[in-house]
């Protein structure tokens, strides 16, 4: 008797004009990134993106940009896990900031002056803000630091960038249980648990295996 192994791919055919995906961006920098732009002393290391002080640059202005992404009609929250380390004796007017770039418009959503000391914990601290003002727009996040000298900055470590959203209609297959093999001409029954992550109740959907 030959054992049959099935790979099950779940497609939810909602009888509604919507497709859902919770994570628009989920970057942990463990693999080489694609679509990111890094200027000057910005670089990627395994597990984080880093703005490093070396090579030392006077009157610097360096930015890193995420790929473009669309903010859904329901908006969503950006969670950035990061740490800014400062060499206080060299700090004067240097700053770090994060902004949202939409076309030729840019809005600053976070700013830190290095003379105020480090920001966050060494292992990373979450910075959370919503993008509801940009619903329906295609945007980028910009990580920028500028000032008198990079010697003021031991390093700006960005460990994770995550953009989460909720769609009107979003179903997720959680667990499938049933027989692992079938004999020829044998029927089998499986039970599938489905989680509704959307904003609306669901009554009419089909699961295709």
PDB file of C-alpha atoms in Angstrom:
ATOM      1  CA  UNK A   1       0.000   0.000   0.000  1.00  0.00           C
ATOM      2  CA  UNK A   2       1.469   3.267  -1.076  1.00  0.00           C
ATOM      3  CA  UNK A   3       1.269   6.137   1.358  1.00  0.00           C
ATOM      4  CA  UNK A   4      -0.076   9.360  -0.129  1.00  0.00           C
ATOM      5  CA  UNK A   5       1.252  12.665   1.173  1.00  0.00           C
ATOM      6  CA  UNK A   6      -0.842  15.722   0.491  1.00  0.00           C
ATOM      7  CA  UNK A   7       0.270  19.318   0.587  1.00  0.00           C
ATOM      8  CA  UNK A   8      -2.766  21.395   1.438  1.00  0.00           C
ATOM      9  CA  UNK A   9      -2.943  24.968   0.247  1.00  0.00           C
ATOM     10  CA  UNK A  10      -5.778  26.977   1.733  1.00  0.00           C
ATOM     11  CA  UNK A  11      -7.476  29.603  -0.353  1.00  0.00           C
ATOM     12  CA  UNK A  12     -10.440  31.397   1.149  1.00  0.00           C
ATOM     13  CA  UNK A  13     -12.870  32.393  -1.553  1.00  0.00           C
ATOM     14  CA  UNK A  14     -14.865  35.036   0.237  1.00  0.00           C
ATOM     15  CA  UNK A  15     -17.923  35.985  -1.717  1.00  0.00           C
ATOM     16  CA  UNK A  16     -16.890  39.566  -1.087  1.00  0.00           C
ATOM     17  CA  UNK A  17     -14.490  41.823  -2.961  1.00  0.00           C
ATOM     18  CA  UNK A  18     -11.701  41.759  -0.419  1.00  0.00           C
ATOM     19  CA  UNK A  19      -8.407  40.000   0.224  1.00  0.00           C
ATOM     20  CA  UNK A  20      -6.735  40.210   3.621  1.00  0.00           C
ATOM     21  CA  UNK A  21      -3.157  40.101   4.800  1.00  0.00           C
ATOM     22  CA  UNK A  22      -2.320  41.262   8.303  1.00  0.00           C
ATOM     23  CA  UNK A  23       1.376  42.103   7.987  1.00  0.00           C
ATOM     24  CA  UNK A  24       2.081  44.708   5.299  1.00  0.00           C
ATOM     25  CA  UNK A  25       5.709  45.026   6.459  1.00  0.00           C
ATOM     26  CA  UNK A  26       7.463  42.608   8.802  1.00  0.00           C
ATOM     27  CA  UNK A  27      11.215  43.156   8.510  1.00  0.00           C
ATOM     28  CA  UNK A  28      13.584  41.622  11.062  1.00  0.00           C
ATOM     29  CA  UNK A  29      16.756  42.097   8.963  1.00  0.00           C
ATOM     30  CA  UNK A  30      17.805  38.464   9.367  1.00  0.00           C
ATOM     31  CA  UNK A  31      18.026  38.083   5.583  1.00  0.00           C
ATOM     32  CA  UNK A  32      19.336  40.583   3.008  1.00  0.00           C
ATOM     33  CA  UNK A  33      16.654  43.225   2.547  1.00  0.00           C
ATOM     34  CA  UNK A  34      15.081  44.088  -0.792  1.00  0.00           C
ATOM     35  CA  UNK A  35      13.824  47.508  -1.848  1.00  0.00           C
ATOM     36  CA  UNK A  36      15.400  49.417   1.042  1.00  0.00           C
ATOM     37  CA  UNK A  37      17.599  52.470   0.405  1.00  0.00           C
ATOM     38  CA  UNK A  38      20.503  53.172   2.793  1.00  0.00           C
ATOM     39  CA  UNK A  39      22.681  56.270   2.523  1.00  0.00           C
ATOM     40  CA  UNK A  40      26.072  57.116   4.034  1.00  0.00           C
ATOM     41  CA  UNK A  41      26.826  55.140   7.212  1.00  0.00           C
ATOM     42  CA  UNK A  42      23.544  53.198   7.161  1.00  0.00           C
ATOM     43  CA  UNK A  43      24.092  49.465   6.701  1.00  0.00           C
ATOM     44  CA  UNK A  44      22.465  46.124   7.384  1.00  0.00           C
ATOM     45  CA  UNK A  45      23.899  43.618   9.832  1.00  0.00           C
ATOM     46  CA  UNK A  46      22.356  40.244  10.634  1.00  0.00           C
ATOM     47  CA  UNK A  47      19.304  41.011  12.765  1.00  0.00           C
ATOM     48  CA  UNK A  48      19.265  44.811  12.533  1.00  0.00           C
ATOM     49  CA  UNK A  49      19.765  47.913  10.425  1.00  0.00           C
ATOM     50  CA  UNK A  50      22.427  50.261  11.781  1.00  0.00           C
ATOM     51  CA  UNK A  51      23.535  53.853  11.406  1.00  0.00           C
ATOM     52  CA  UNK A  52      27.142  53.694  12.649  1.00  0.00           C
ATOM     53  CA  UNK A  53      29.420  56.538  13.669  1.00  0.00           C
ATOM     54  CA  UNK A  54      32.320  55.294  11.513  1.00  0.00           C
ATOM     55  CA  UNK A  55      33.633  56.463   9.133  1.00  0.00           C
ATOM     56  CA  UNK A  56      33.423  59.780  10.975  1.00  0.00           C
ATOM     57  CA  UNK A  57      31.619  62.418   8.911  1.00  0.00           C
ATOM     58  CA  UNK A  58      31.257  66.091   9.812  1.00  0.00           C
ATOM     59  CA  UNK A  59      28.014  67.940   8.995  1.00  0.00           C
ATOM     60  CA  UNK A  60      26.358  64.662   8.049  1.00  0.00           C
ATOM     61  CA  UNK A  61      22.804  63.979   6.871  1.00  0.00           C
ATOM     62  CA  UNK A  62      22.082  60.277   6.253  1.00  0.00           C
ATOM     63  CA  UNK A  63      18.753  58.569   5.603  1.00  0.00           C
ATOM     64  CA  UNK A  64      17.400  55.056   5.144  1.00  0.00           C
ATOM     65  CA  UNK A  65      14.073  54.372   3.414  1.00  0.00           C
ATOM     66  CA  UNK A  66      11.701  51.419   3.498  1.00  0.00           C
ATOM     67  CA  UNK A  67      10.236  50.143   0.245  1.00  0.00           C
ATOM     68  CA  UNK A  68       7.005  51.865  -0.782  1.00  0.00           C
ATOM     69  CA  UNK A  69       3.848  50.301   0.649  1.00  0.00           C
ATOM     70  CA  UNK A  70       0.144  51.086   0.525  1.00  0.00           C
ATOM     71  CA  UNK A  71      -1.743  52.033   3.675  1.00  0.00           C
ATOM     72  CA  UNK A  72      -5.150  50.285   3.529  1.00  0.00           C
ATOM     73  CA  UNK A  73      -8.456  52.081   3.980  1.00  0.00           C
ATOM     74  CA  UNK A  74      -8.569  50.892   7.603  1.00  0.00           C
ATOM     75  CA  UNK A  75      -5.156  52.380   8.422  1.00  0.00           C
ATOM     76  CA  UNK A  76      -2.959  50.441  10.807  1.00  0.00           C
ATOM     77  CA  UNK A  77      -0.120  50.615  13.319  1.00  0.00           C
ATOM     78  CA  UNK A  78       3.619  50.767  12.716  1.00  0.00           C
ATOM     79  CA  UNK A  79       5.779  49.113  15.394  1.00  0.00           C
ATOM     80  CA  UNK A  80       9.497  49.889  15.240  1.00  0.00           C
ATOM     81  CA  UNK A  81      11.806  48.142  17.680  1.00  0.00           C
ATOM     82  CA  UNK A  82      15.051  50.120  18.053  1.00  0.00           C
ATOM     83  CA  UNK A  83      17.778  51.606  20.241  1.00  0.00           C
ATOM     84  CA  UNK A  84      19.763  54.844  19.865  1.00  0.00           C
ATOM     85  CA  UNK A  85      23.144  54.882  21.626  1.00  0.00           C
ATOM     86  CA  UNK A  86      24.906  58.214  22.151  1.00  0.00           C
ATOM     87  CA  UNK A  87      28.467  59.338  22.880  1.00  0.00           C
ATOM     88  CA  UNK A  88      27.415  62.196  25.148  1.00  0.00           C
ATOM     89  CA  UNK A  89      30.721  64.106  25.253  1.00  0.00           C
ATOM     90  CA  UNK A  90      30.520  64.600  21.472  1.00  0.00           C
ATOM     91  CA  UNK A  91      26.795  65.439  21.238  1.00  0.00           C
ATOM     92  CA  UNK A  92      25.780  68.970  20.222  1.00  0.00           C
ATOM     93  CA  UNK A  93      22.979  69.542  17.709  1.00  0.00           C
ATOM     94  CA  UNK A  94      22.648  66.025  16.237  1.00  0.00           C
ATOM     95  CA  UNK A  95      19.178  64.526  15.853  1.00  0.00           C
ATOM     96  CA  UNK A  96      17.423  61.349  14.776  1.00  0.00           C
ATOM     97  CA  UNK A  97      13.940  61.346  13.299  1.00  0.00           C
ATOM     98  CA  UNK A  98      11.426  59.101  11.583  1.00  0.00           C
ATOM     99  CA  UNK A  99       8.999  60.479   9.033  1.00  0.00           C
ATOM    100  CA  UNK A 100       6.332  59.291   6.608  1.00  0.00           C
ATOM    101  CA  UNK A 101       6.982  60.225   2.982  1.00  0.00           C
ATOM    102  CA  UNK A 102       3.948  60.399   0.694  1.00  0.00           C
ATOM    103  CA  UNK A 103       4.737  61.787  -2.755  1.00  0.00           C
ATOM    104  CA  UNK A 104       6.348  65.187  -2.215  1.00  0.00           C
ATOM    105  CA  UNK A 105       4.905  65.467   1.312  1.00  0.00           C
ATOM    106  CA  UNK A 106       6.753  64.435   4.461  1.00  0.00           C
ATOM    107  CA  UNK A 107       5.507  64.358   8.051  1.00  0.00           C
ATOM    108  CA  UNK A 108       7.786  63.748  11.051  1.00  0.00           C
ATOM    109  CA  UNK A 109       6.323  61.241  13.514  1.00  0.00           C
ATOM    110  CA  UNK A 110       9.279  60.864  15.930  1.00  0.00           C
ATOM    111  CA  UNK A 111      12.346  62.941  16.784  1.00  0.00           C
ATOM    112  CA  UNK A 112      15.183  62.589  19.296  1.00  0.00           C
ATOM    113  CA  UNK A 113      17.998  65.013  20.122  1.00  0.00           C
ATOM    114  CA  UNK A 114      21.228  63.133  20.863  1.00  0.00           C
ATOM    115  CA  UNK A 115      22.249  65.636  23.544  1.00  0.00           C
ATOM    116  CA  UNK A 116      19.287  64.289  25.559  1.00  0.00           C
ATOM    117  CA  UNK A 117      21.051  60.934  25.841  1.00  0.00           C
ATOM    118  CA  UNK A 118      20.320  57.413  24.552  1.00  0.00           C
ATOM    119  CA  UNK A 119      16.810  56.371  23.519  1.00  0.00           C
ATOM    120  CA  UNK A 120      15.339  52.989  24.450  1.00  0.00           C
ATOM    121  CA  UNK A 121      16.824  49.806  25.861  1.00  0.00           C
ATOM    122  CA  UNK A 122      19.915  48.074  24.474  1.00  0.00           C
ATOM    123  CA  UNK A 123      17.860  45.060  23.401  1.00  0.00           C
ATOM    124  CA  UNK A 124      15.323  47.339  21.693  1.00  0.00           C
ATOM    125  CA  UNK A 125      12.244  49.340  22.649  1.00  0.00           C
ATOM    126  CA  UNK A 126       8.997  49.490  20.675  1.00  0.00           C
ATOM    127  CA  UNK A 127       7.953  52.780  19.113  1.00  0.00           C
ATOM    128  CA  UNK A 128       4.290  52.576  18.078  1.00  0.00           C
ATOM    129  CA  UNK A 129       2.285  55.011  15.983  1.00  0.00           C
ATOM    130  CA  UNK A 130      -0.620  54.792  13.550  1.00  0.00           C
ATOM    131  CA  UNK A 131      -0.774  55.671   9.868  1.00  0.00           C
ATOM    132  CA  UNK A 132      -4.446  56.607   9.866  1.00  0.00           C
ATOM    133  CA  UNK A 133      -3.678  60.040   8.399  1.00  0.00           C
ATOM    134  CA  UNK A 134      -2.314  58.277   5.314  1.00  0.00           C
ATOM    135  CA  UNK A 135      -5.121  55.807   4.596  1.00  0.00           C
ATOM    136  CA  UNK A 136      -5.281  54.957   0.896  1.00  0.00           C
ATOM    137  CA  UNK A 137      -1.826  56.456   0.193  1.00  0.00           C
ATOM    138  CA  UNK A 138       1.394  54.849  -1.004  1.00  0.00           C
ATOM    139  CA  UNK A 139       4.127  55.818   1.456  1.00  0.00           C
ATOM    140  CA  UNK A 140       7.651  55.134   2.691  1.00  0.00           C
ATOM    141  CA  UNK A 141       9.198  55.426   6.133  1.00  0.00           C
ATOM    142  CA  UNK A 142      12.343  57.544   6.342  1.00  0.00           C
ATOM    143  CA  UNK A 143      14.941  57.062   9.099  1.00  0.00           C
ATOM    144  CA  UNK A 144      17.105  60.188   9.152  1.00  0.00           C
ATOM    145  CA  UNK A 145      19.946  61.486  11.327  1.00  0.00           C
ATOM    146  CA  UNK A 146      21.862  64.712  10.828  1.00  0.00           C
ATOM    147  CA  UNK A 147      24.056  67.211  12.654  1.00  0.00           C
ATOM    148  CA  UNK A 148      27.608  68.302  13.400  1.00  0.00           C
ATOM    149  CA  UNK A 149      29.340  64.919  13.538  1.00  0.00           C
ATOM    150  CA  UNK A 150      28.645  61.194  13.498  1.00  0.00           C
ATOM    151  CA  UNK A 151      30.983  60.915  16.517  1.00  0.00           C
ATOM    152  CA  UNK A 152      27.976  61.822  18.665  1.00  0.00           C
ATOM    153  CA  UNK A 153      26.237  58.608  17.631  1.00  0.00           C
ATOM    154  CA  UNK A 154      27.542  55.261  18.819  1.00  0.00           C
ATOM    155  CA  UNK A 155      24.823  53.678  16.726  1.00  0.00           C
ATOM    156  CA  UNK A 156      21.141  53.778  15.797  1.00  0.00           C
ATOM    157  CA  UNK A 157      19.992  50.160  15.841  1.00  0.00           C
ATOM    158  CA  UNK A 158      16.687  49.260  14.136  1.00  0.00           C
ATOM    159  CA  UNK A 159      15.811  45.653  14.998  1.00  0.00           C
ATOM    160  CA  UNK A 160      12.351  45.300  13.500  1.00  0.00           C
ATOM    161  CA  UNK A 161       9.877  47.276  11.406  1.00  0.00           C
ATOM    162  CA  UNK A 162       6.329  45.928  11.394  1.00  0.00           C
ATOM    163  CA  UNK A 163       3.156  47.380   9.900  1.00  0.00           C
ATOM    164  CA  UNK A 164      -0.041  45.672  11.037  1.00  0.00           C
ATOM    165  CA  UNK A 165      -3.545  46.357   9.828  1.00  0.00           C
ATOM    166  CA  UNK A 166      -7.068  44.967  10.006  1.00  0.00           C
ATOM    167  CA  UNK A 167      -9.111  44.444   6.886  1.00  0.00           C
ATOM    168  CA  UNK A 168     -12.883  44.434   6.633  1.00  0.00           C
ATOM    169  CA  UNK A 169     -12.785  40.762   5.670  1.00  0.00           C
ATOM    170  CA  UNK A 170      -9.957  38.526   6.854  1.00  0.00           C
ATOM    171  CA  UNK A 171     -10.034  34.818   7.617  1.00  0.00           C
ATOM    172  CA  UNK A 172      -7.130  32.708   8.812  1.00  0.00           C
ATOM    173  CA  UNK A 173      -6.782  28.890   8.804  1.00  0.00           C
ATOM    174  CA  UNK A 174      -5.557  27.996  12.279  1.00  0.00           C
ATOM    175  CA  UNK A 175      -5.508  24.202  12.588  1.00  0.00           C
ATOM    176  CA  UNK A 176      -6.356  21.189  10.420  1.00  0.00           C
ATOM    177  CA  UNK A 177      -6.896  17.766  11.957  1.00  0.00           C
ATOM    178  CA  UNK A 178      -7.663  14.464  10.227  1.00  0.00           C
ATOM    179  CA  UNK A 179      -6.072  11.323   8.760  1.00  0.00           C
ATOM    180  CA  UNK A 180      -2.521  11.548   7.472  1.00  0.00           C
ATOM    181  CA  UNK A 181      -3.036   8.978   4.707  1.00  0.00           C
ATOM    182  CA  UNK A 182      -5.823   7.334   2.713  1.00  0.00           C
ATOM    183  CA  UNK A 183      -6.067   3.960   0.998  1.00  0.00           C
ATOM    184  CA  UNK A 184      -7.240   3.834  -2.626  1.00  0.00           C
ATOM    185  CA  UNK A 185     -10.928   4.766  -2.908  1.00  0.00           C
ATOM    186  CA  UNK A 186     -11.057   5.616   0.789  1.00  0.00           C
ATOM    187  CA  UNK A 187     -12.738   8.796   1.929  1.00  0.00           C
ATOM    188  CA  UNK A 188     -11.437  10.923   4.765  1.00  0.00           C
ATOM    189  CA  UNK A 189     -12.795  13.699   6.946  1.00  0.00           C
ATOM    190  CA  UNK A 190     -10.831  16.666   8.270  1.00  0.00           C
ATOM    191  CA  UNK A 191     -11.745  19.405  10.712  1.00  0.00           C
ATOM    192  CA  UNK A 192     -10.509  22.922  10.038  1.00  0.00           C
ATOM    193  CA  UNK A 193     -10.547  25.735  12.605  1.00  0.00           C
ATOM    194  CA  UNK A 194     -10.938  29.199  11.068  1.00  0.00           C
ATOM    195  CA  UNK A 195     -10.260  32.480  12.886  1.00  0.00           C
ATOM    196  CA  UNK A 196     -12.013  35.673  11.793  1.00  0.00           C
ATOM    197  CA  UNK A 197      -9.457  38.494  12.050  1.00  0.00           C
ATOM    198  CA  UNK A 198     -11.559  40.966  10.075  1.00  0.00           C
ATOM    199  CA  UNK A 199     -13.722  43.822  11.224  1.00  0.00           C
ATOM    200  CA  UNK A 200     -16.985  42.287   9.986  1.00  0.00           C
ATOM    201  CA  UNK A 201     -18.822  39.029  10.761  1.00  0.00           C
ATOM    202  CA  UNK A 202     -18.510  36.312   8.098  1.00  0.00           C
ATOM    203  CA  UNK A 203     -21.371  33.995   7.157  1.00  0.00           C
ATOM    204  CA  UNK A 204     -20.782  32.938   3.554  1.00  0.00           C
ATOM    205  CA  UNK A 205     -17.316  31.689   2.663  1.00  0.00           C
ATOM    206  CA  UNK A 206     -15.783  28.619   1.059  1.00  0.00           C
ATOM    207  CA  UNK A 207     -12.627  26.743   2.030  1.00  0.00           C
ATOM    208  CA  UNK A 208     -10.765  25.198  -0.939  1.00  0.00           C
ATOM    209  CA  UNK A 209      -8.184  22.475  -0.286  1.00  0.00           C
TER     210      UNK A 209
END
